[in-house]
Short mmCIF file of C-alpha atoms in Angstrom, two decimals:
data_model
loop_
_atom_site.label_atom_id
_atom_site.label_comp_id
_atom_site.label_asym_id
_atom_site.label_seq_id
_atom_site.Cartn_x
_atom_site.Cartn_y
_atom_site.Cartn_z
CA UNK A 558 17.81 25.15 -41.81
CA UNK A 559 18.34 23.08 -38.70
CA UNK A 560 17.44 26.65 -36.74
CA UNK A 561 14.37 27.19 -38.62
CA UNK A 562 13.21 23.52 -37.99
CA UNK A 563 13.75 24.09 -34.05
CA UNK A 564 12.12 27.51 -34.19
CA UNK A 565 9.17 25.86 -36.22
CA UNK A 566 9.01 22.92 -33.30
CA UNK A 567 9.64 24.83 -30.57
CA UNK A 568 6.53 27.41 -32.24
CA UNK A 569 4.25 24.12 -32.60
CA UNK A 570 4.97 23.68 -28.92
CA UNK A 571 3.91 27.20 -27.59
CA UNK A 572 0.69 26.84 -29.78
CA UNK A 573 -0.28 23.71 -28.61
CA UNK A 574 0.54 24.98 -24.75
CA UNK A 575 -1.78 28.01 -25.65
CA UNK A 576 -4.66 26.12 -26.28
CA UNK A 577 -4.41 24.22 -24.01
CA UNK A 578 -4.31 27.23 -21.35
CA UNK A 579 -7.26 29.04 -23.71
CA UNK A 580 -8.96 25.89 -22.66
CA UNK A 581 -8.63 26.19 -18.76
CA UNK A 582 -9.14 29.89 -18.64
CA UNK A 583 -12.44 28.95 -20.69
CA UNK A 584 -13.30 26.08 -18.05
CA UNK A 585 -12.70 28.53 -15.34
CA UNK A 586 -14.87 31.48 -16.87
CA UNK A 587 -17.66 28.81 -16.99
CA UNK A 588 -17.13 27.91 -13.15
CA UNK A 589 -17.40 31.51 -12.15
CA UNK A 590 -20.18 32.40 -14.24
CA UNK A 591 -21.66 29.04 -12.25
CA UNK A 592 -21.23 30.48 -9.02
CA UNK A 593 -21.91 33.93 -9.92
CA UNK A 594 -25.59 32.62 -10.72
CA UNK A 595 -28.64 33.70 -8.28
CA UNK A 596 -29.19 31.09 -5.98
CA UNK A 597 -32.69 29.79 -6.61
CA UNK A 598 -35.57 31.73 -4.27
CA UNK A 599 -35.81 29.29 -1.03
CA UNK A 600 -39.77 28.17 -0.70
CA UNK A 601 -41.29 30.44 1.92
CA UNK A 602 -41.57 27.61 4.64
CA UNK A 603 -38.20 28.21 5.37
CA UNK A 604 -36.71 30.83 7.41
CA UNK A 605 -36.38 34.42 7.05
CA UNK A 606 -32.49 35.12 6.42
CA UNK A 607 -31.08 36.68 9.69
CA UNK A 608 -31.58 40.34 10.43
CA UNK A 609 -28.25 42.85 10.99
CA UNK A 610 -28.37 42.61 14.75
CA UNK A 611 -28.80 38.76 14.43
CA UNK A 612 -24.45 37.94 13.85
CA UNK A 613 -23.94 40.29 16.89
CA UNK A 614 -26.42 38.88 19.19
CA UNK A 615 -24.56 35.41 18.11
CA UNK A 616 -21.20 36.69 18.91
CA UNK A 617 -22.73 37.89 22.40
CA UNK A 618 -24.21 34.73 23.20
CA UNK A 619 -22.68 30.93 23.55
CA UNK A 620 -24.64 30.52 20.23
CA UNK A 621 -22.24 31.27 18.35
CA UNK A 622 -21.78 30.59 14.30
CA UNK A 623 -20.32 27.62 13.05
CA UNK A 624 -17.72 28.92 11.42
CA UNK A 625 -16.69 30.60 14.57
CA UNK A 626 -17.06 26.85 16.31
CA UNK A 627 -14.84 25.51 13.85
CA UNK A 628 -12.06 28.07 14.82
CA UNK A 629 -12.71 27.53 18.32
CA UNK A 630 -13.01 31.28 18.76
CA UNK A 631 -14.55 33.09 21.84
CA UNK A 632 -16.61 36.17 21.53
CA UNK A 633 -13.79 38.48 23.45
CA UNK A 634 -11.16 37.12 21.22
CA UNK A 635 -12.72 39.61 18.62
CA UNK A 636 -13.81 42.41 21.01
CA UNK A 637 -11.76 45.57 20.94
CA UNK A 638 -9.75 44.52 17.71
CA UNK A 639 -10.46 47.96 15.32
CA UNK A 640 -11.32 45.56 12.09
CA UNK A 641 -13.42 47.64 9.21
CA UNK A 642 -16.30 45.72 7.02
CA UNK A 643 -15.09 44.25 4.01
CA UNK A 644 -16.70 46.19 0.54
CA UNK A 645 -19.18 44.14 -1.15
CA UNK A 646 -16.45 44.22 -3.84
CA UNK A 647 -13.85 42.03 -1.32
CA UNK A 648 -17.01 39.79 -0.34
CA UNK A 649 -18.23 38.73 -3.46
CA UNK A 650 -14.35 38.53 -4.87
CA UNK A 651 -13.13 36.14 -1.43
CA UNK A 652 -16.65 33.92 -1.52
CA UNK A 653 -15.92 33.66 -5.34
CA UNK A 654 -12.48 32.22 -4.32
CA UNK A 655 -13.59 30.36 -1.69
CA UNK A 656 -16.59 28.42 -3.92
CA UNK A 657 -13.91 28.25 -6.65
CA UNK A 658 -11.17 26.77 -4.56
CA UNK A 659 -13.83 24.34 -2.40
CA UNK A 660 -15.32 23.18 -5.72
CA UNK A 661 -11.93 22.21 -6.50
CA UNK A 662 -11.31 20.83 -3.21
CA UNK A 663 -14.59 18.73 -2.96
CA UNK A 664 -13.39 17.16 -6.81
CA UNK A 665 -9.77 16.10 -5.13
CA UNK A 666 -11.85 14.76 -2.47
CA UNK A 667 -14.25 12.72 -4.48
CA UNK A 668 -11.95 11.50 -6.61
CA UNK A 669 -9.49 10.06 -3.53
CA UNK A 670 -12.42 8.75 -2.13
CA UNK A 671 -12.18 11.41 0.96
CA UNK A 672 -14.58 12.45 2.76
CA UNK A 673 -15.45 16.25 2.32
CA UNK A 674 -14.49 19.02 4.55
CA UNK A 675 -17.38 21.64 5.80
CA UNK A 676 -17.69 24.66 4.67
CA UNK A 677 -17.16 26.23 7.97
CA UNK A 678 -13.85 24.29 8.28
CA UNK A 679 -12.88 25.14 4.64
CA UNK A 680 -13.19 28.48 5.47
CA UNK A 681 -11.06 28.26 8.31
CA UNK A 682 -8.40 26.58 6.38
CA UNK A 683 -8.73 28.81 3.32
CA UNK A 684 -8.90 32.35 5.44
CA UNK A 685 -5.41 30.93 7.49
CA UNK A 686 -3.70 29.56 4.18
CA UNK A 687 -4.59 32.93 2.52
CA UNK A 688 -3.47 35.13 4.88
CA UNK A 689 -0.73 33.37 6.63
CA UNK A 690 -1.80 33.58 10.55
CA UNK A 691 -4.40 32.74 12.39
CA UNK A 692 -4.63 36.12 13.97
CA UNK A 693 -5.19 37.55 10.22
CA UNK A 694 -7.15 35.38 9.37
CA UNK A 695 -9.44 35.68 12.76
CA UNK A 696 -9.37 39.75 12.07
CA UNK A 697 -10.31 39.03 8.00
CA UNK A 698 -13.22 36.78 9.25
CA UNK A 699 -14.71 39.42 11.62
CA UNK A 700 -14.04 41.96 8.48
CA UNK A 701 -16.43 39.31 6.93
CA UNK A 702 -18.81 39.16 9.47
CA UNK A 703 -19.33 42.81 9.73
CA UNK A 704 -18.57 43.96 5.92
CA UNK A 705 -21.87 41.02 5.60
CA UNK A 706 -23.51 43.00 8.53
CA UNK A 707 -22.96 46.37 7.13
CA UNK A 708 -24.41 45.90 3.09
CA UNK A 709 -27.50 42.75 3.85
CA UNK A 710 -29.91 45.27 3.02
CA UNK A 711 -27.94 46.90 0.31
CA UNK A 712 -30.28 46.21 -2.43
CA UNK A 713 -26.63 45.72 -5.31
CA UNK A 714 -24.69 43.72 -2.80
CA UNK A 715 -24.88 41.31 -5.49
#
């Protein structure tokens, strides 16, 4: 009897912990649907987006993208380093991360009354605590960079 009764708690328990996770994996299938949503058309007196040869006459120039400031990275630094384009499939799964995560990040910061971190210099911090080095995370970025290079005109590159 006494079994049974701590079989019948302990089953209570695991219930009550699975709703509780059916609950966050809900939450969290609502945040990704929210970031998988079209961004809403810009109004045409804005800016054209940049063109393919636009990121590599950045990287040839002292111009150079703010996410690329933020790492304090020179344009040789990623010369001659044989990186291949990430798929669309890898840059709509790490930017889906990385607005996840930030999201997350910007809520811990609001409610500590912090200020909030840039996106360039979350991605720096995400890229190095993702893949471990700097160096990785320097070749994963230029796999960014070009992988965004390679499909902006695909018309399904989500």
């Amino acid at each position: 009897a006494e079994e049974n009764e701590a079989l019948r708690a302990e089953n209570a328990e695991l219930r009550s912990k699975a709703e509780g996770l059916e609950k966050e994996l809900g939450d969290a299938n609502d945040k990704i649907s929210d970031l998988q949503k079209a961004p809403e058309p810009a109004p045409e007196a804005e800016k054209e987006p940049p063109k393919d040869d636009t990121v590599a006459k950045l990287l040839a120039s002292d111009k150079q993208p703010q996410v690329l400031k933020v790492y304090d990275v020179k344009a040789k630094q990623l010369k001659g380093k044989a990186v291949q384009p990430h798929t669309i499939q890898n840059l709509l799964s790490l930017f889906a991360n990385m607005y996840e995560n930030k999201a997350q990040a910007d809520l811990v910061d609001d409610r500590e009354n912090n200020h909030r971190q840039s996106f360039p210099e979350y991605i720096r911090d995400f890229l190095i605590n993702r893949f471990g080095l700097k160096s990785i995370a320097l070749q994963n970025l230029k796999g960014m960079v070009l992988g965004i290079q390679k499909h902006s005109d695909d018309s399904d590159a989500g």
